[in-house]
Coordinates of C-alpha atoms in Angstrom, one line a residue:
M1 CA 2.8 25.2 -111.6
N2 CA 2.7 28.9 -110.8
Y3 CA 4.5 30.9 -108.2
F4 CA 3.4 33.9 -106.2
Q5 CA 6.3 35.8 -104.6
Y6 CA 5.4 37.9 -101.6
N7 CA 8.3 40.3 -101.1
Q8 CA 7.3 41.6 -97.7
P9 CA 7.9 40.3 -94.2
F10 CA 5.6 37.5 -93.2
E11 CA 5.2 37.2 -89.4
L12 CA 4.4 33.7 -88.1
E13 CA 2.0 32.9 -85.3
G14 CA 5.0 31.8 -83.2
G15 CA 6.6 35.2 -83.4
Q16 CA 9.4 34.6 -86.0
T17 CA 9.3 36.3 -89.4
F18 CA 10.1 35.3 -93.0
P19 CA 11.7 38.1 -94.9
E20 CA 9.6 37.0 -97.9
I21 CA 7.7 33.9 -98.9
T22 CA 7.0 32.0 -102.1
I23 CA 3.7 30.2 -102.7
A24 CA 3.5 27.5 -105.4
Y25 CA 0.0 26.9 -106.8
H26 CA -2.0 25.3 -109.6
T27 CA -5.2 26.5 -111.2
F28 CA -7.5 24.6 -113.5
G29 CA -10.5 25.9 -115.5
K30 CA -11.6 29.5 -115.9
L31 CA -13.4 32.1 -113.9
N32 CA -17.0 33.0 -114.9
A33 CA -18.1 36.6 -115.3
N34 CA -19.0 37.2 -111.7
K35 CA -16.2 35.1 -110.3
S36 CA -18.7 32.9 -108.5
N37 CA -17.3 29.5 -109.6
V38 CA -14.1 29.3 -107.5
V39 CA -13.4 25.9 -105.8
W40 CA -10.3 26.0 -103.6
I41 CA -8.8 22.7 -102.5
C42 CA -6.5 22.5 -99.5
H43 CA -4.1 19.5 -99.7
A44 CA -3.0 17.1 -97.0
L45 CA 0.4 16.4 -95.4
T46 CA 2.7 15.2 -98.2
A47 CA 0.6 16.1 -101.2
N48 CA 1.2 19.0 -103.6
S49 CA -0.7 21.7 -105.4
N50 CA -1.5 19.6 -108.4
V51 CA -4.8 18.3 -107.2
L52 CA -5.5 16.5 -110.5
D53 CA -2.5 14.3 -109.6
W54 CA -3.6 13.1 -106.2
W55 CA -7.4 13.5 -106.1
D56 CA -8.4 12.3 -109.6
G57 CA -11.4 10.5 -108.3
I58 CA -13.0 13.8 -107.3
V59 CA -11.4 16.6 -109.4
G60 CA -11.0 16.6 -113.2
E61 CA -12.8 16.5 -116.5
S62 CA -16.3 15.0 -116.0
K63 CA -15.7 14.6 -112.3
V64 CA -17.8 16.2 -109.6
I65 CA -15.4 19.1 -109.3
D66 CA -14.9 19.8 -113.0
P67 CA -12.6 22.5 -114.6
E68 CA -15.2 22.9 -117.3
Q69 CA -17.5 24.3 -114.7
H70 CA -15.3 25.6 -111.9
F71 CA -12.1 27.6 -111.4
I72 CA -10.1 25.3 -109.2
V73 CA -7.2 26.5 -107.1
C74 CA -4.8 24.5 -104.9
A75 CA -1.8 26.0 -103.2
N76 CA 1.2 24.2 -101.7
I77 CA 1.4 24.7 -98.0
L78 CA 4.3 26.6 -96.2
G79 CA 6.9 24.1 -94.9
S80 CA 6.4 21.7 -97.8
C81 CA 9.1 20.8 -100.4
Y82 CA 6.9 21.2 -103.4
G83 CA 7.6 24.8 -104.3
S84 CA 6.3 27.0 -101.4
T85 CA 8.7 28.3 -98.8
G86 CA 10.0 25.4 -96.8
P87 CA 13.2 23.9 -95.2
L88 CA 14.8 23.4 -98.6
S89 CA 14.3 27.1 -99.6
T90 CA 17.1 29.6 -99.4
N91 CA 17.0 31.9 -96.4
P92 CA 17.6 35.3 -98.0
Q93 CA 19.3 36.5 -94.9
T94 CA 22.0 33.8 -95.0
G95 CA 22.1 32.7 -98.7
E96 CA 21.8 29.1 -97.5
P97 CA 18.9 26.7 -97.3
Y98 CA 16.9 26.8 -94.0
Y99 CA 17.1 23.0 -93.3
N100 CA 16.7 22.5 -89.6
T101 CA 16.7 26.3 -88.9
F102 CA 13.3 26.6 -90.5
P103 CA 10.9 28.3 -88.1
Q104 CA 7.8 26.6 -86.8
V105 CA 4.7 27.2 -88.9
T106 CA 1.1 26.5 -87.9
I107 CA -2.1 25.8 -89.8
R108 CA -3.1 29.4 -89.3
D109 CA 0.2 30.5 -91.0
M110 CA -0.6 28.3 -94.0
V111 CA -4.1 29.9 -94.2
R112 CA -2.7 33.4 -94.0
A113 CA -0.5 32.5 -97.0
H114 CA -3.5 31.2 -98.8
I115 CA -5.3 34.5 -98.2
L116 CA -2.4 36.4 -99.7
L117 CA -2.6 34.3 -102.8
R118 CA -6.4 34.7 -103.0
E119 CA -6.0 38.5 -102.9
H120 CA -3.2 38.3 -105.5
L121 CA -5.5 36.3 -107.8
G122 CA -8.3 38.9 -107.3
L123 CA -10.8 36.4 -105.9
E124 CA -13.3 38.0 -103.7
K125 CA -15.4 34.9 -103.0
I126 CA -14.7 31.1 -102.8
H127 CA -17.8 29.1 -103.8
I128 CA -16.5 25.9 -102.2
L129 CA -13.5 25.4 -99.9
G130 CA -12.6 21.8 -99.5
G131 CA -10.1 19.4 -98.1
G132 CA -9.4 16.2 -96.2
S133 CA -7.2 15.4 -93.2
C134 CA -4.9 18.4 -92.6
G135 CA -6.5 20.0 -95.7
G136 CA -9.7 20.1 -93.6
F137 CA -7.7 21.8 -90.8
Q138 CA -6.9 24.6 -93.2
V139 CA -10.5 24.8 -94.4
L140 CA -11.9 25.2 -90.9
E141 CA -9.3 27.8 -90.0
W142 CA -10.0 29.7 -93.2
A143 CA -13.7 29.6 -92.6
V144 CA -13.1 31.3 -89.2
A145 CA -10.6 33.8 -90.6
E146 CA -12.7 35.0 -93.6
P147 CA -16.3 34.0 -93.0
E148 CA -17.5 36.6 -95.5
V149 CA -15.3 35.2 -98.3
I150 CA -16.1 31.5 -98.0
D151 CA -19.6 30.3 -99.2
N152 CA -19.6 26.5 -98.7
L153 CA -17.3 23.9 -97.0
F154 CA -16.4 20.4 -98.0
L155 CA -14.6 18.4 -95.2
L156 CA -13.4 14.8 -95.1
A157 CA -11.7 12.8 -92.4
T158 CA -10.8 15.9 -90.3
A159 CA -11.2 17.5 -86.9
A160 CA -11.7 20.8 -85.1
A161 CA -8.4 20.2 -83.2
E162 CA -5.6 17.7 -83.5
S163 CA -6.2 14.8 -81.2
T164 CA -3.8 13.6 -78.4
W165 CA -3.7 10.3 -80.3
S166 CA -2.4 12.0 -83.5
I167 CA 0.0 14.2 -81.7
G168 CA 1.4 11.0 -80.1
I169 CA 1.9 9.4 -83.5
H170 CA 3.6 12.5 -84.9
T171 CA 5.9 12.7 -81.9
T172 CA 6.9 9.1 -82.5
Q173 CA 7.6 9.8 -86.1
R174 CA 9.8 12.8 -85.3
L175 CA 11.7 10.6 -82.8
M176 CA 12.4 8.3 -85.7
L177 CA 13.7 11.2 -87.8
E178 CA 15.8 12.5 -84.9
A179 CA 17.3 9.0 -84.3
D180 CA 18.8 9.0 -87.8
G181 CA 22.5 9.7 -87.5
T182 CA 22.3 12.2 -90.4
W183 CA 19.6 14.3 -88.7
G184 CA 20.6 17.9 -88.4
E185 CA 23.1 17.9 -91.2
P186 CA 22.8 20.7 -93.8
S187 CA 21.7 18.4 -96.5
P188 CA 18.4 17.7 -98.4
T189 CA 18.9 14.0 -97.6
A190 CA 19.3 14.4 -93.9
G191 CA 17.1 12.0 -91.9
S192 CA 16.2 9.8 -94.9
K193 CA 16.3 6.6 -93.0
G194 CA 14.3 8.1 -90.2
L195 CA 11.8 9.4 -92.8
K196 CA 11.4 5.9 -94.2
A197 CA 10.6 4.6 -90.7
A198 CA 8.2 7.5 -90.0
R199 CA 6.3 6.8 -93.2
A200 CA 6.1 3.1 -92.3
L201 CA 4.4 4.0 -89.0
G202 CA 2.2 6.5 -90.8
T203 CA 1.1 3.9 -93.3
L204 CA -0.2 1.7 -90.5
T205 CA -2.3 4.6 -89.3
Y206 CA -3.5 5.6 -92.8
R207 CA -4.8 2.0 -93.2
N208 CA -5.9 -0.4 -90.5
Y209 CA -5.9 -4.0 -89.2
H210 CA -8.5 -5.3 -91.7
I211 CA -7.1 -3.9 -94.9
L212 CA -3.5 -5.1 -94.1
A213 CA -4.8 -8.5 -93.1
Q214 CA -6.8 -8.7 -96.3
N215 CA -4.0 -7.5 -98.7
Q216 CA -0.7 -8.3 -97.0
T217 CA -1.2 -11.6 -95.2
D218 CA 1.3 -14.3 -96.5
P219 CA -0.2 -17.4 -97.9
D220 CA 2.8 -19.5 -96.8
P221 CA 2.4 -20.5 -93.1
E222 CA 6.0 -21.9 -93.1
K223 CA 7.6 -18.5 -93.6
L224 CA 10.2 -17.4 -91.0
D225 CA 11.1 -14.0 -92.6
N226 CA 10.6 -11.6 -95.6
Y227 CA 6.9 -11.2 -94.9
R228 CA 4.7 -9.5 -97.4
V229 CA 3.6 -6.7 -95.0
S230 CA 7.3 -6.0 -94.3
S231 CA 8.0 -5.6 -98.0
Y232 CA 4.9 -3.4 -98.3
L233 CA 6.0 -1.0 -95.6
N234 CA 9.6 -0.8 -96.9
Y235 CA 8.1 0.0 -100.3
Q236 CA 5.9 2.8 -99.0
G237 CA 8.8 4.2 -97.0
D238 CA 11.1 4.2 -100.0
K239 CA 8.5 5.9 -102.1
L240 CA 8.2 8.8 -99.7
V241 CA 11.9 9.2 -99.3
N242 CA 12.2 9.4 -103.1
R243 CA 9.7 12.3 -103.4
F244 CA 9.7 14.1 -100.0
N245 CA 12.0 15.6 -97.5
G246 CA 12.7 14.8 -93.8
Y247 CA 12.9 18.3 -92.6
S248 CA 9.6 19.1 -94.3
Y249 CA 8.0 16.1 -92.7
W250 CA 9.3 17.1 -89.2
F251 CA 8.1 20.7 -89.4
L252 CA 4.7 19.8 -91.1
T253 CA 3.9 17.3 -88.4
K254 CA 4.6 20.0 -85.9
A255 CA 2.1 22.2 -87.8
L256 CA -0.5 19.5 -87.6
D257 CA 0.0 19.3 -83.8
S258 CA -0.7 23.0 -83.6
H259 CA -4.2 22.8 -85.0
N260 CA -6.8 23.9 -82.5
L261 CA -9.6 26.2 -83.6
S262 CA -10.2 27.4 -80.0
R263 CA -6.6 28.7 -79.5
G264 CA -6.8 32.4 -78.8
R265 CA -10.6 32.2 -79.2
G266 CA -11.7 31.4 -75.7
G267 CA -10.4 27.9 -75.4
R268 CA -13.6 26.0 -76.2
L269 CA -14.3 24.5 -79.5
E270 CA -18.1 24.5 -79.4
P271 CA -18.7 28.3 -79.5
V272 CA -16.1 28.7 -82.3
L273 CA -17.8 26.0 -84.4
A274 CA -21.2 27.6 -83.8
E275 CA -19.9 30.7 -85.6
I276 CA -19.1 28.8 -88.8
R277 CA -22.3 29.4 -90.7
Q278 CA -21.3 28.2 -94.2
K279 CA -23.3 25.3 -95.7
T280 CA -21.0 22.3 -94.9
L281 CA -20.7 18.7 -96.1
I282 CA -18.7 16.5 -93.7
I283 CA -17.7 13.0 -94.7
G284 CA -16.2 10.5 -92.3
I285 CA -14.6 7.1 -93.1
S286 CA -15.9 4.2 -91.0
S287 CA -12.6 2.5 -90.6
D288 CA -10.4 5.6 -90.1
I289 CA -8.1 5.0 -87.0
L290 CA -6.1 8.2 -87.5
C291 CA -8.9 10.7 -87.5
P292 CA -11.9 8.5 -86.4
V293 CA -15.5 9.3 -87.1
Q294 CA -16.0 10.7 -83.6
E295 CA -14.0 13.7 -84.7
Q296 CA -16.4 14.3 -87.7
Q297 CA -19.4 13.6 -85.5
F298 CA -18.2 16.3 -83.1
L299 CA -18.0 18.8 -86.0
A300 CA -21.5 17.8 -87.2
Q301 CA -23.0 18.3 -83.7
H302 CA -21.7 21.8 -83.4
L303 CA -21.7 23.3 -86.9
P304 CA -25.0 25.0 -87.5
N305 CA -25.5 24.3 -91.2
V306 CA -24.1 20.8 -91.8
S307 CA -24.8 17.5 -93.6
Y308 CA -22.9 14.5 -92.3
V309 CA -22.2 11.3 -94.1
E310 CA -20.3 8.3 -93.0
I311 CA -18.7 6.1 -95.7
D312 CA -18.1 2.4 -95.2
S313 CA -14.6 1.7 -96.5
N314 CA -11.9 -0.8 -95.8
Y315 CA -9.2 1.7 -96.5
G316 CA -9.1 3.7 -93.3
H317 CA -7.9 7.3 -93.4
D318 CA -6.7 6.9 -97.0
G319 CA -10.4 6.4 -97.9
F320 CA -10.8 10.1 -98.4
I321 CA -8.4 9.8 -101.3
I322 CA -9.4 6.3 -102.6
E323 CA -13.2 6.2 -102.3
G324 CA -13.8 8.6 -105.2
Q325 CA -17.0 7.1 -106.3
K326 CA -18.7 7.0 -102.9
I327 CA -17.6 10.5 -102.1
S328 CA -18.7 11.8 -105.5
Q329 CA -22.2 10.4 -104.9
H330 CA -22.7 12.2 -101.6
F331 CA -21.0 15.4 -102.9
T332 CA -23.4 15.5 -106.0
A333 CA -26.5 15.2 -103.8
W334 CA -25.2 17.9 -101.4
Y335 CA -24.1 20.2 -104.2
A336 CA -27.5 20.1 -105.8
E337 CA -28.8 21.7 -102.6
V338 CA -26.0 24.2 -102.6
Q339 CA -26.9 25.2 -106.2
K340 CA -30.5 25.9 -105.2
E341 CA -29.3 28.4 -102.6
N342 CA -26.2 29.8 -104.2
P343 CA -26.1 29.0 -107.9
V344 CA -23.0 29.3 -110.1
S345 CA -23.8 31.2 -113.2
G346 CA -22.2 33.5 -115.7
T347 CA -20.0 33.5 -118.8
I348 CA -16.6 31.8 -118.4
L349 CA -13.7 34.2 -118.4
S350 CA -9.9 33.7 -118.4
I351 CA -7.6 34.8 -115.6

């Protein structure tokens, strides 16, 4: 993992200012001579900047996004607990961690931090900018912010604005965190029980009725307690508690709620999308109940240079992580067309 320290004030969209920020990031592969082989991946809610760790069906040696061919960058988002400035970071003005005093960040704030890192790395162009779920939120914001920098977009299970449905889910998850008796304490473990409950609810939305019925139904009809699905949800909640932070989860779900490409741009999504000219691949997941295919279809209707694919999957929203083979097939076909129009070439350099 690498760290970029930005030692200047960083003003947030909501009006507050960080005295400085840290951005954690990973890179894989090497730049070619004309720096035309950059692939930047934006990660989702509780992921980190090590894209090889969580998207190994798509990114890695001999995969469709291959460090032998591409210079791959992934930066940890502001508000996370994986190295970038977040609630567990020390506030330089107080000498103590931010915890629940962390200011609200938005998707646009995250993108502005990405842009600072891009400039720090000396990258003038991004050949492909990709991401799923809230990673796709970042991709869309960045495409609007720097249209001359981004050449092509790769979007999965995402939307032009956060839906009322998803905001409602996030509100319920934050209520779970706030109901934890330790919530608000100046401690990295504050809200852990609430985080476990919030993750259990999230897991239901990341999957769906059919996959839970298929994989978690008890074979014993005489059972009165200790159901398989209950064990599964407890396990998923404990897993997140052991690797993530309640304050980060609270503030990051707030950031997701803030996503709306039309905010400050006239209030209508259609004309904003019409200005996104990059060649774009959009993939929707047929069984996604968190960000259903209607959201991707809306994007496909209003982006001017788009290919839309819908994948049949039992895995719901998590399909954008799990269905590596299906996604790779569609990406390969689309990327062949990209290469005809905007080929990557040149001797590989180091950075």
